[in-house]
Short mmCIF file of C-alpha atoms and ligand atoms in Angstrom, two decimals:
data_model
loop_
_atom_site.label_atom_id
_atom_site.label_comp_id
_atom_site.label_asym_id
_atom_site.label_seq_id
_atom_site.Cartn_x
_atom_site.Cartn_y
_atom_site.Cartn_z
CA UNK A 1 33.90 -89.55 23.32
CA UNK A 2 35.19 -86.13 24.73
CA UNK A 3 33.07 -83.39 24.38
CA UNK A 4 34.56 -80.02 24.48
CA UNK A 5 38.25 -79.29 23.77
CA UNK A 6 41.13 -81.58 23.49
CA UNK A 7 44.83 -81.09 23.22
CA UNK A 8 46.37 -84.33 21.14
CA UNK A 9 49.87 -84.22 21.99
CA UNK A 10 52.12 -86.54 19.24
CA UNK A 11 55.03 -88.00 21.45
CA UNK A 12 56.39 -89.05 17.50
CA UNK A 13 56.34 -85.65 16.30
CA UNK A 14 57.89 -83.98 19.29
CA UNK A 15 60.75 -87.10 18.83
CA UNK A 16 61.11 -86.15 15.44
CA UNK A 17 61.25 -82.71 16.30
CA UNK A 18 64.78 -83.52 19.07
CA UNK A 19 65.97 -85.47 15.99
CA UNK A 20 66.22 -82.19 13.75
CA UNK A 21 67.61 -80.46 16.60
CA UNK A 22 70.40 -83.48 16.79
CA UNK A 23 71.32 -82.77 13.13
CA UNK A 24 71.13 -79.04 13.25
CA UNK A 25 73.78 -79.31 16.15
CA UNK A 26 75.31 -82.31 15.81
CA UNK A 27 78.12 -81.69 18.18
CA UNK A 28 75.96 -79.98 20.88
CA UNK A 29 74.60 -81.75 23.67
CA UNK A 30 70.94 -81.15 24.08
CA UNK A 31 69.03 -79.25 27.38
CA UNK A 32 65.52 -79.86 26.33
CA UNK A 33 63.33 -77.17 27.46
CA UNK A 34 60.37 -78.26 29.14
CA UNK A 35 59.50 -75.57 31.05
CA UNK A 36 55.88 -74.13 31.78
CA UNK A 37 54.29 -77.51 31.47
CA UNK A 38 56.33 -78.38 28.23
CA UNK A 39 55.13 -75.56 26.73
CA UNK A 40 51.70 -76.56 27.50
CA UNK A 41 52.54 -80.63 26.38
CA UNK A 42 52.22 -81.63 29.80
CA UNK A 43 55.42 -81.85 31.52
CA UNK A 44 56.14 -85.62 32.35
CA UNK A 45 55.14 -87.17 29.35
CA UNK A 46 56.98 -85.02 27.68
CA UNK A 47 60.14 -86.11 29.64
CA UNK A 48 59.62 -89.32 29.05
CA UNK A 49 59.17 -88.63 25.14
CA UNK A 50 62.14 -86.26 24.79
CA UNK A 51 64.70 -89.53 27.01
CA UNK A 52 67.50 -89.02 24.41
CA UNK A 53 67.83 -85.76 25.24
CA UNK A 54 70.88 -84.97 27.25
CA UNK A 55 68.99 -83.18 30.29
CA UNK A 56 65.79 -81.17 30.60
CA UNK A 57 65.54 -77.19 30.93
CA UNK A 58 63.00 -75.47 33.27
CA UNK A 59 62.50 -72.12 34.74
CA UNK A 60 62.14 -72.79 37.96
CA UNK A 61 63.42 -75.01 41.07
CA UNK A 62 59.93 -75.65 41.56
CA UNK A 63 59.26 -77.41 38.17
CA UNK A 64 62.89 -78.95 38.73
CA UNK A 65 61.38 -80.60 41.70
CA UNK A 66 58.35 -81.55 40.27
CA UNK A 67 60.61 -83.73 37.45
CA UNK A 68 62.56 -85.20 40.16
CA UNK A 69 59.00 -86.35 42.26
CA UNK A 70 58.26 -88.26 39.15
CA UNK A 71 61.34 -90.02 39.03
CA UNK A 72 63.19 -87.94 35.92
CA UNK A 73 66.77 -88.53 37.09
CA UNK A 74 68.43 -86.76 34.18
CA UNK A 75 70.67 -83.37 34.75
CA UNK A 76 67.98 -80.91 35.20
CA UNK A 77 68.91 -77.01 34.77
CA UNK A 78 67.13 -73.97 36.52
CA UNK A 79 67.78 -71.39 34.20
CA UNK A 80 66.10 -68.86 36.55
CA UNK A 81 68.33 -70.86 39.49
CA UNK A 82 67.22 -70.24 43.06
CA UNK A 83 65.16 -67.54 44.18
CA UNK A 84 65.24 -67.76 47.82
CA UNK A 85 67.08 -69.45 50.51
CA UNK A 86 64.24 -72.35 50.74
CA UNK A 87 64.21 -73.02 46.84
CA UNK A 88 68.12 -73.29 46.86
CA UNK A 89 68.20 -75.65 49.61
CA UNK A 90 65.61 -78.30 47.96
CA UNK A 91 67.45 -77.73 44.90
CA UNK A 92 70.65 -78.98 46.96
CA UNK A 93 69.25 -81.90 48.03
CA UNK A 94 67.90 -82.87 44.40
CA UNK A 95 70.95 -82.87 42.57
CA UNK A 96 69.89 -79.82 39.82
CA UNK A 97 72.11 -77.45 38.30
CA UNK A 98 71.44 -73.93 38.77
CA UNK A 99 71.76 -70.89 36.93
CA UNK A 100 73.78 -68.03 38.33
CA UNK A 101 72.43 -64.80 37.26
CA UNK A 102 73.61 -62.23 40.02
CA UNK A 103 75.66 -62.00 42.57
CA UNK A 104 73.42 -61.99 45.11
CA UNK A 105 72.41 -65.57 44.15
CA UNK A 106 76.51 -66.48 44.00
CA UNK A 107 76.54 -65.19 47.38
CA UNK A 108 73.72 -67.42 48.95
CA UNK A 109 74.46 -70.66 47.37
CA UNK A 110 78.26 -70.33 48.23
CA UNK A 111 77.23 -69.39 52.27
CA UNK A 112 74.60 -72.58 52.00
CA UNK A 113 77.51 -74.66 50.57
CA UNK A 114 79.57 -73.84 53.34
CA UNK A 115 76.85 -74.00 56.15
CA UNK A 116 75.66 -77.55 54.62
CA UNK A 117 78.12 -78.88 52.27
CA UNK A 118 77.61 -81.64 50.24
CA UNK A 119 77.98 -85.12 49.14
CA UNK A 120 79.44 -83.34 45.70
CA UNK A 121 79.75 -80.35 43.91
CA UNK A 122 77.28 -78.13 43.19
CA UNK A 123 77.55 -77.60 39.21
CA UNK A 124 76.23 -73.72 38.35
CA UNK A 125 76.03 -71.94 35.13
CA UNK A 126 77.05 -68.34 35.08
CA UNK A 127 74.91 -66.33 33.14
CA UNK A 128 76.41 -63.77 31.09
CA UNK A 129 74.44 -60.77 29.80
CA UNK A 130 75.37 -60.08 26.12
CA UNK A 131 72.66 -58.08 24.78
CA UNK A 132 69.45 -59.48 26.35
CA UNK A 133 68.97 -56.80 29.32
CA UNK A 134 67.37 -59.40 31.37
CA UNK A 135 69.15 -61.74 33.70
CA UNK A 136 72.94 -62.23 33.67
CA UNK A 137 75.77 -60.92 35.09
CA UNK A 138 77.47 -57.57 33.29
CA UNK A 139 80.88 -58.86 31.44
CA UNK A 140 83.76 -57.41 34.35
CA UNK A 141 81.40 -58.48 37.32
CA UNK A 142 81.66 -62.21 35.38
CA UNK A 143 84.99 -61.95 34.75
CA UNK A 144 85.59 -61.03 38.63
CA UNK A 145 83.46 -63.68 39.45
CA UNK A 146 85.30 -65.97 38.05
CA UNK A 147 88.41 -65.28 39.15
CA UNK A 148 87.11 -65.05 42.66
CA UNK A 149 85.89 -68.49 42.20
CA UNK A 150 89.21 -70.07 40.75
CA UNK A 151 91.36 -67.93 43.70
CA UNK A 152 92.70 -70.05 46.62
CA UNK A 153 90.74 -70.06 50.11
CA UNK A 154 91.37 -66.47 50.67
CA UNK A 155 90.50 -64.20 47.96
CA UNK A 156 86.76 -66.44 47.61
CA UNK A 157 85.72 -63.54 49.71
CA UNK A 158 83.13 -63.05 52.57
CA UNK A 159 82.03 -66.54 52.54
CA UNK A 160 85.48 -67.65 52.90
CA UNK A 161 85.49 -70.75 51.23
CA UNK A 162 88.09 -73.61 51.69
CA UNK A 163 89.27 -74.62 47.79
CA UNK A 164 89.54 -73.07 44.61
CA UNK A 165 86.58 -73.31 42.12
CA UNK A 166 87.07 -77.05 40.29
CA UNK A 167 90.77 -77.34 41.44
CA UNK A 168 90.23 -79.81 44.67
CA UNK A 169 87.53 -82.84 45.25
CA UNK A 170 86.32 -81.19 48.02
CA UNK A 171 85.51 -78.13 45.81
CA UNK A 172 82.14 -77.06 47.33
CA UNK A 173 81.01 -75.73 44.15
CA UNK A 174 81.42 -76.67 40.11
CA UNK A 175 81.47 -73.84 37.56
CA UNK A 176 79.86 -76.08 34.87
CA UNK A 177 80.04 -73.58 31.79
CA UNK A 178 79.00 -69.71 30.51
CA UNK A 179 75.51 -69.32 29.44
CA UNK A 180 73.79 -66.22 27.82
CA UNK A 181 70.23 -65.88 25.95
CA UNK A 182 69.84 -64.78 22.42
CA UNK A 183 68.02 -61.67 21.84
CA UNK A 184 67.07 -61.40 18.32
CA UNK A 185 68.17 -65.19 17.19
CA UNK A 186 64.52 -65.03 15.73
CA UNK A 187 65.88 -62.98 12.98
CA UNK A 188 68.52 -64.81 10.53
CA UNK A 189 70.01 -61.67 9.74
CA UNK A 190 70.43 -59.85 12.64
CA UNK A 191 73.70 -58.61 13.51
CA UNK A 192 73.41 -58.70 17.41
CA UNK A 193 73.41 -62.64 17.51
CA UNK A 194 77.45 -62.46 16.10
CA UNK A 195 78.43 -60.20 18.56
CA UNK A 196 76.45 -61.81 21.69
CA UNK A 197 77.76 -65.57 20.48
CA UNK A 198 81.24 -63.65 19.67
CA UNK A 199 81.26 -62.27 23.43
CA UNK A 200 79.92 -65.12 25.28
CA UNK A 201 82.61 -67.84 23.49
CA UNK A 202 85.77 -65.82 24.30
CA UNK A 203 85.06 -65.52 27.88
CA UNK A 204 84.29 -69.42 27.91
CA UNK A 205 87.58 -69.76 26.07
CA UNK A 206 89.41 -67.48 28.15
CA UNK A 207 88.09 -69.83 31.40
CA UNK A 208 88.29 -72.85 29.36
CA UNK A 209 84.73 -73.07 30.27
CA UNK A 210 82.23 -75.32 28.30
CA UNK A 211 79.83 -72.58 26.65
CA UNK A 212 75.71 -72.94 26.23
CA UNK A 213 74.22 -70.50 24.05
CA UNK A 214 71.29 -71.96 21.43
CA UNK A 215 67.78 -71.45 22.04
CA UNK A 216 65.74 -72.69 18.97
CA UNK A 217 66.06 -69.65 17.07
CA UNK A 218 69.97 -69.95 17.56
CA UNK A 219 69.99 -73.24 17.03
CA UNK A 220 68.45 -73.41 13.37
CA UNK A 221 69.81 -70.26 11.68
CA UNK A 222 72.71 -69.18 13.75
CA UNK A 223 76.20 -71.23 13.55
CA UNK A 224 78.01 -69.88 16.40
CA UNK A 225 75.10 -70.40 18.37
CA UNK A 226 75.49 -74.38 18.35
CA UNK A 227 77.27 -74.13 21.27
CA UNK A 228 78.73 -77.60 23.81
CA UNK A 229 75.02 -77.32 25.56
CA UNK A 230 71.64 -75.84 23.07
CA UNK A 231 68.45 -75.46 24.93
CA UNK A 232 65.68 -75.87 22.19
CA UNK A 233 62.53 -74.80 23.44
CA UNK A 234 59.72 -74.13 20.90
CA UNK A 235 61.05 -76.20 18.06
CA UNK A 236 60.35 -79.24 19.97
CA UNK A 237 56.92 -78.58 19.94
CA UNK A 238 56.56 -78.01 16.14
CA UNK A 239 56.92 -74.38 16.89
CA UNK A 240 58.64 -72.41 14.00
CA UNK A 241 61.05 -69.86 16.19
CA UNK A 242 61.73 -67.73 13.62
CA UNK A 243 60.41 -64.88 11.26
CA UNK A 244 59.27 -65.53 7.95
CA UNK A 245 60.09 -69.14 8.19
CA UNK A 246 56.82 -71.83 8.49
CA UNK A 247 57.20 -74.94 10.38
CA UNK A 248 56.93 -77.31 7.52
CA UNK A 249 59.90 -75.21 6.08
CA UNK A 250 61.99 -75.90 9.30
CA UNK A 251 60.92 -80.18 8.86
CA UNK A 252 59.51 -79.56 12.20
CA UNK A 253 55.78 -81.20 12.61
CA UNK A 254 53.42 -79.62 15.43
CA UNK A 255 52.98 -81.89 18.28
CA UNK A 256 49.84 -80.41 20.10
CA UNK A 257 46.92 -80.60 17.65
CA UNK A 258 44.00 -78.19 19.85
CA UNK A 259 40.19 -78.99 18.35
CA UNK A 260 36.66 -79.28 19.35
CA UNK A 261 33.31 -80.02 17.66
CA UNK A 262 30.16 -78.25 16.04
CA UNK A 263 27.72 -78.17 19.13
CA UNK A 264 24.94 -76.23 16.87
CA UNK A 265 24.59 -75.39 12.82
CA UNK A 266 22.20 -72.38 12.58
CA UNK A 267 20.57 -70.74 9.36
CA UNK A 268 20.29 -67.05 9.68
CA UNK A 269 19.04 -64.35 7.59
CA UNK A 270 21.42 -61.28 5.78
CA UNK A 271 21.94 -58.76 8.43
CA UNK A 272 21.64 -61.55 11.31
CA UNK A 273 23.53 -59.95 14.41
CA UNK A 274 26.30 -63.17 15.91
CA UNK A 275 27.44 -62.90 19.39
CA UNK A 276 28.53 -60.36 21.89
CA UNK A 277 28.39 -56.85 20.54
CA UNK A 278 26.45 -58.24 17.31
CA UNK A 279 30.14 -57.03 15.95
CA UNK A 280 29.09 -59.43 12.85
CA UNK A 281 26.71 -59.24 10.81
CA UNK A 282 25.50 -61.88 8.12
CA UNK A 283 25.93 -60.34 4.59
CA UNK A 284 23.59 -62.75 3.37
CA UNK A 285 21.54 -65.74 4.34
CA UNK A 286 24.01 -68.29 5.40
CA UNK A 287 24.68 -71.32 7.65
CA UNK A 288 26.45 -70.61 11.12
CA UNK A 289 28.15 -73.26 13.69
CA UNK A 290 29.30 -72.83 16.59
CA UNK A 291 32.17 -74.34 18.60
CA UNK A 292 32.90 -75.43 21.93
CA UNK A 293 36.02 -73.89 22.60
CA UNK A 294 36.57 -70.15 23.91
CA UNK A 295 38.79 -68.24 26.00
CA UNK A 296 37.71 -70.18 29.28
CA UNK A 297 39.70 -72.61 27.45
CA UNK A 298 42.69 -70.73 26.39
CA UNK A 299 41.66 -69.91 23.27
CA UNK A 300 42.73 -66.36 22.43
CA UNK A 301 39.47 -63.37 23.03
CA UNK A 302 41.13 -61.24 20.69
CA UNK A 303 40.74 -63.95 17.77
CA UNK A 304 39.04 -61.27 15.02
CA UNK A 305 36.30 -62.31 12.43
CA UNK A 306 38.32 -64.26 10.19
CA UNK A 307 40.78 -65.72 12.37
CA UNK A 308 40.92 -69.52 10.54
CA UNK A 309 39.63 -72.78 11.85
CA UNK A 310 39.53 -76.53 10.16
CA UNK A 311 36.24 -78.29 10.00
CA UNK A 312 36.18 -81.74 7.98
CA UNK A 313 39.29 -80.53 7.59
CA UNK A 314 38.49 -77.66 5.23
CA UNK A 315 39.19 -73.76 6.46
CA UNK A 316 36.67 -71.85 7.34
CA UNK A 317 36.66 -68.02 9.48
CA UNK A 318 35.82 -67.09 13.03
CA UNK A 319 32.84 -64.94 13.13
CA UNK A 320 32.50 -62.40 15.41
CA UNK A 321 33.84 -62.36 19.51
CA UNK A 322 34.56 -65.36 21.20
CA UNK A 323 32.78 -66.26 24.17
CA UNK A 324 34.10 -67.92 27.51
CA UNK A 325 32.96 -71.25 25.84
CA UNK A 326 32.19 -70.99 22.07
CA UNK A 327 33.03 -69.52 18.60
CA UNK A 328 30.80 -68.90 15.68
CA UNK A 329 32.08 -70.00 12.36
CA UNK A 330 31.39 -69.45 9.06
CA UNK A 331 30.18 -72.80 7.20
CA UNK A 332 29.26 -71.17 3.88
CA UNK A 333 32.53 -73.31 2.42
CA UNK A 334 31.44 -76.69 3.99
CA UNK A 335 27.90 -77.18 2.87
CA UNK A 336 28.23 -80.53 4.72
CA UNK A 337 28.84 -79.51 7.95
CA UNK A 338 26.80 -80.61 10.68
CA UNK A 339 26.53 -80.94 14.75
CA UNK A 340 29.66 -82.98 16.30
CA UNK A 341 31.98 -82.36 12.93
CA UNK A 342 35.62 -82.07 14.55
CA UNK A 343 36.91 -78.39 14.27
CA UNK A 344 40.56 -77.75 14.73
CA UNK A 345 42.09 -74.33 16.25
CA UNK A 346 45.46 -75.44 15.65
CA UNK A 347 48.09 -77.81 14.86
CA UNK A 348 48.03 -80.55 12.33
CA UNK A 349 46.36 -78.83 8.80
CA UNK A 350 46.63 -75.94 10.65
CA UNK A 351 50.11 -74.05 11.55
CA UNK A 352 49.71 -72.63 15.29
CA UNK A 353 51.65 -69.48 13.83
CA UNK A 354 48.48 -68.67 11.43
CA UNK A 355 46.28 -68.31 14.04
CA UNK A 356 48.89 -66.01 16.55
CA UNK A 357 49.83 -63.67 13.41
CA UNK A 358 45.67 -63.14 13.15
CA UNK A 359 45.81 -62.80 16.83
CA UNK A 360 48.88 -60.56 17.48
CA UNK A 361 50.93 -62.84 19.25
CA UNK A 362 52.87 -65.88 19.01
CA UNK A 363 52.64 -69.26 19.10
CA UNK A 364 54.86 -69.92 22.54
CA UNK A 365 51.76 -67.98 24.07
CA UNK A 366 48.65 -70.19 23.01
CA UNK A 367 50.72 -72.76 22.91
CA UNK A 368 51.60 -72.45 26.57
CA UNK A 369 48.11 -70.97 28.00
CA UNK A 370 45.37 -73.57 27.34
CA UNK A 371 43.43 -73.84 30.53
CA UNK A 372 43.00 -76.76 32.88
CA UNK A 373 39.55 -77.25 31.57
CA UNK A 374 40.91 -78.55 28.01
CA UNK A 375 41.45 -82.42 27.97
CA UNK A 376 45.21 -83.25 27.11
CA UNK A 377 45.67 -87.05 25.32
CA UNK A 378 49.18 -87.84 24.51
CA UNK A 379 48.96 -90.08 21.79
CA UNK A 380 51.89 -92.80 20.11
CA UNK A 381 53.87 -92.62 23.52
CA UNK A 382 55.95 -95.71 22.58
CA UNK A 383 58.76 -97.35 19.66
CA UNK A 384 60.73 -93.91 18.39
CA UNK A 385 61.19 -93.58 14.82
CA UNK A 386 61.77 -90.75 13.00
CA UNK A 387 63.11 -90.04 9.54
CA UNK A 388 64.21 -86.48 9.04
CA UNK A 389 66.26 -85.02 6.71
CA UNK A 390 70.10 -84.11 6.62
CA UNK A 391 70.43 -80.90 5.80
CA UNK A 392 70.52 -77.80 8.04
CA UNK A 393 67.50 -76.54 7.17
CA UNK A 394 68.15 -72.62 7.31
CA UNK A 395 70.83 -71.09 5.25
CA UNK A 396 71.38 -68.17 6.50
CA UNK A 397 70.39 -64.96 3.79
CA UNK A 398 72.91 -62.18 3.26
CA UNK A 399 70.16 -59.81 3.57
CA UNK A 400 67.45 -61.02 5.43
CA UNK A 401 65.12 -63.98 5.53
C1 LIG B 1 67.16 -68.93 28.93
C2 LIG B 1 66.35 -69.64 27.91
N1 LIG B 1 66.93 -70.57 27.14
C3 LIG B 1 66.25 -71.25 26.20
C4 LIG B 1 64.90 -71.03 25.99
C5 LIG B 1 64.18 -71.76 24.90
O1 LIG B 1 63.83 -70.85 23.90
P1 LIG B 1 63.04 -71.31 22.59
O2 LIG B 1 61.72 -71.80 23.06
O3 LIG B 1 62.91 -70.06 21.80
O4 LIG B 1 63.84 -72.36 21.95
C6 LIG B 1 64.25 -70.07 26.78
C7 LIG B 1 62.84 -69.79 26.54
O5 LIG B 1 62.27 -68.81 26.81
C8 LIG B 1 64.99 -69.37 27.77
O6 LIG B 1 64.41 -68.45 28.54
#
């Protein structure tokens, strides 16, 4: 038996999770975003999990390479694309779509192109900034873009390139689609998500360009957003992606369940001081464990006194600071309780989103930043099955969630 933390991943659940993502946006094809480690799932298993899924989503060329070492052939998209020279040519070489964000980055991957072209297009995805303020090209600069890219030899500019944009098969380059990010998608009612999905689909139209706009939040509660490509993130992992909405309301299970056990059950008397800074203090006599999990493990410091935790699957409250490797928790509700009693931090029992509201963040975050010293188990790998239901599961409020 492991001692200490462990991260159960459930392959099933993060299945069923693509399946309500597949009948939210049934006529969307489907970049599942495995970035950052899967969100902290563990990155290949997860790929092998999520295989229905039309292509995988990452940040980075680096994490694009990393799929390709372990044999993920699926389209793979950089949504950061290349950073430098060096990252742009292994991307080349591995076949993965890139983001285009600026035109500094058009710039270097058409001069690569034409100083070592390739076997086949390159496909790229210009990003359009609608609202976000963080990468993307401004609307005109797009729209030039574009036409610069669908001009003949001569107007393509300093790098002089020999064809227009998609018109010949020796094209150096494919413009693949439009992409832009949703900044408030998170909230149902927000107005900005109309007008960024509203600016985003007529330039795709104008191009006759296929169009990706749905992250999670877009995906479940925001119509226009179900665009020809969605790249669900956080839902896959059970995540809820938007305010005021749990989970379980969404049909979407968690897939990392994060627990430990009791490594000590102490009696101690009223006015007992309990860990660093004695900031809690026993208001009467009572029984105390403590758990093998702390920040050294990803768990968040900032948890306050009260933050909940599962043990025999009943709640009980964090109890003063957490330590590098432990909590203290309050046992007064589970007379039972005794030394190697499973505790769970988060997941199944327990919605992930409790424990960041206590904390002040949210769930991508502790979600994503468990530390190497946590053992990960991925659990029913094999035989899909999954039974959701057919409705969309948001309707979206006239005022508000
Ligand atoms: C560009 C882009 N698309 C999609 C996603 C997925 O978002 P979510 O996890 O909210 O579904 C992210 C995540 O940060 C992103 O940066």
């Amino acid at each position: 038996m492991i001692v200490g933390p462990v991260a159960q991943i459930d392959l099933e659940a993060l299945r069923h999770n693509l399946a309500v993502c597949r009948v939210a946006a049934p006529r969307s094809k489907i970049w599942a975003v495995i970035k950052a480690d899967a969100y902290g799932h563990g990155m290949g298993h997860c790929a092998a999990a999520l295989d229905s899924a039309d292509g995988f989503a990452v940040a980075r060329v680096q994490e694009a390479l990393g799929l390709r070492a372990i044999g993920i052939s699926k389209p793979l998209l950089v949504m950061e694309g290349a950073a430098s020279e060096a990252e742009l040519s292994a991307a080349l070489s591995m076949q993965v779509e890139l983001t285009i964000h600026s035109s500094w980055q058009l710039e270097m991957v058409l001069s690569q192109l034409q100083a070592n072209p390739q076997p086949r297009p390159q496909r790229v995805w210009l990003k359009l900034d609608t609202g976000m303020g963080r990468l993307g090209l401004q609307q005109e600069e797009a729209v030039a873009q574009i036409k610069r890219l669908r001009s003949p030899a001569s107007a393509s500019g300093a790098t002089q390139h020999t064809s227009a944009l998609g018109s010949t098969q020796t094209s150096p380059l494919e413009l693949a689609g439009i992409m832009t990010h949703l900044a408030n998608a998170d909230d149902p009612s927000h107005p900005m998500t109309a007008a960024q999905c509203e600016q985003a689909r007529a330039l795709a139209e104008r191009f006759g360009l296929p169009l990706s706009i749905g992250n999670s939040a877009g995906i479940l509660a925001h119509p226009a957003a179900r665009s020809d490509w969605v790249r669900p993130g956080i839902m896959l992992y059970g995540g809820s992606p938007l305010l005021n909405y749990s989970a379980a309301a969404l049909d979407l299970r968690p897939v990392m369940t994060l627990s430990s056990q009791l490594i000590a059950v102490r009696e101690f008397e009223a006015g007992a001081p309990i860990g660093y800074g004695s900031t809690y203090r026993c208001p009467e006599s009572m029984r105390v464990g403590v758990v093998a999990v702390g920040y050294g493990d990803g768990y968040p410091r900032h948890a306050p006194t009260g933050t909940p935790v599962l043990v025999r699957g009943q709640r009980a409250a964090l109890l003063g600071r957490v330590s590098m490797d432990m909590i203290s928790v309050d046992l007064r509700p589970i007379p039972e309780a005794e030394v190697g009693d499973r505790v769970i931090l988060w997941g199944q029992g327990l919605p992930v989103e409790e424990v960041a509201e206590q904390v002040g963040t949210i769930n991508y975050e502790l979600l994503c930043r468990l530390s190497p010293r946590v053992s990960v188990v991925h659990e029913r790998p094999e035989h899909p099955s999954t039974s959701i239901r057919e409705t969309p599961p948001v309707q979206i409020p006239e005022q508000g969630p």
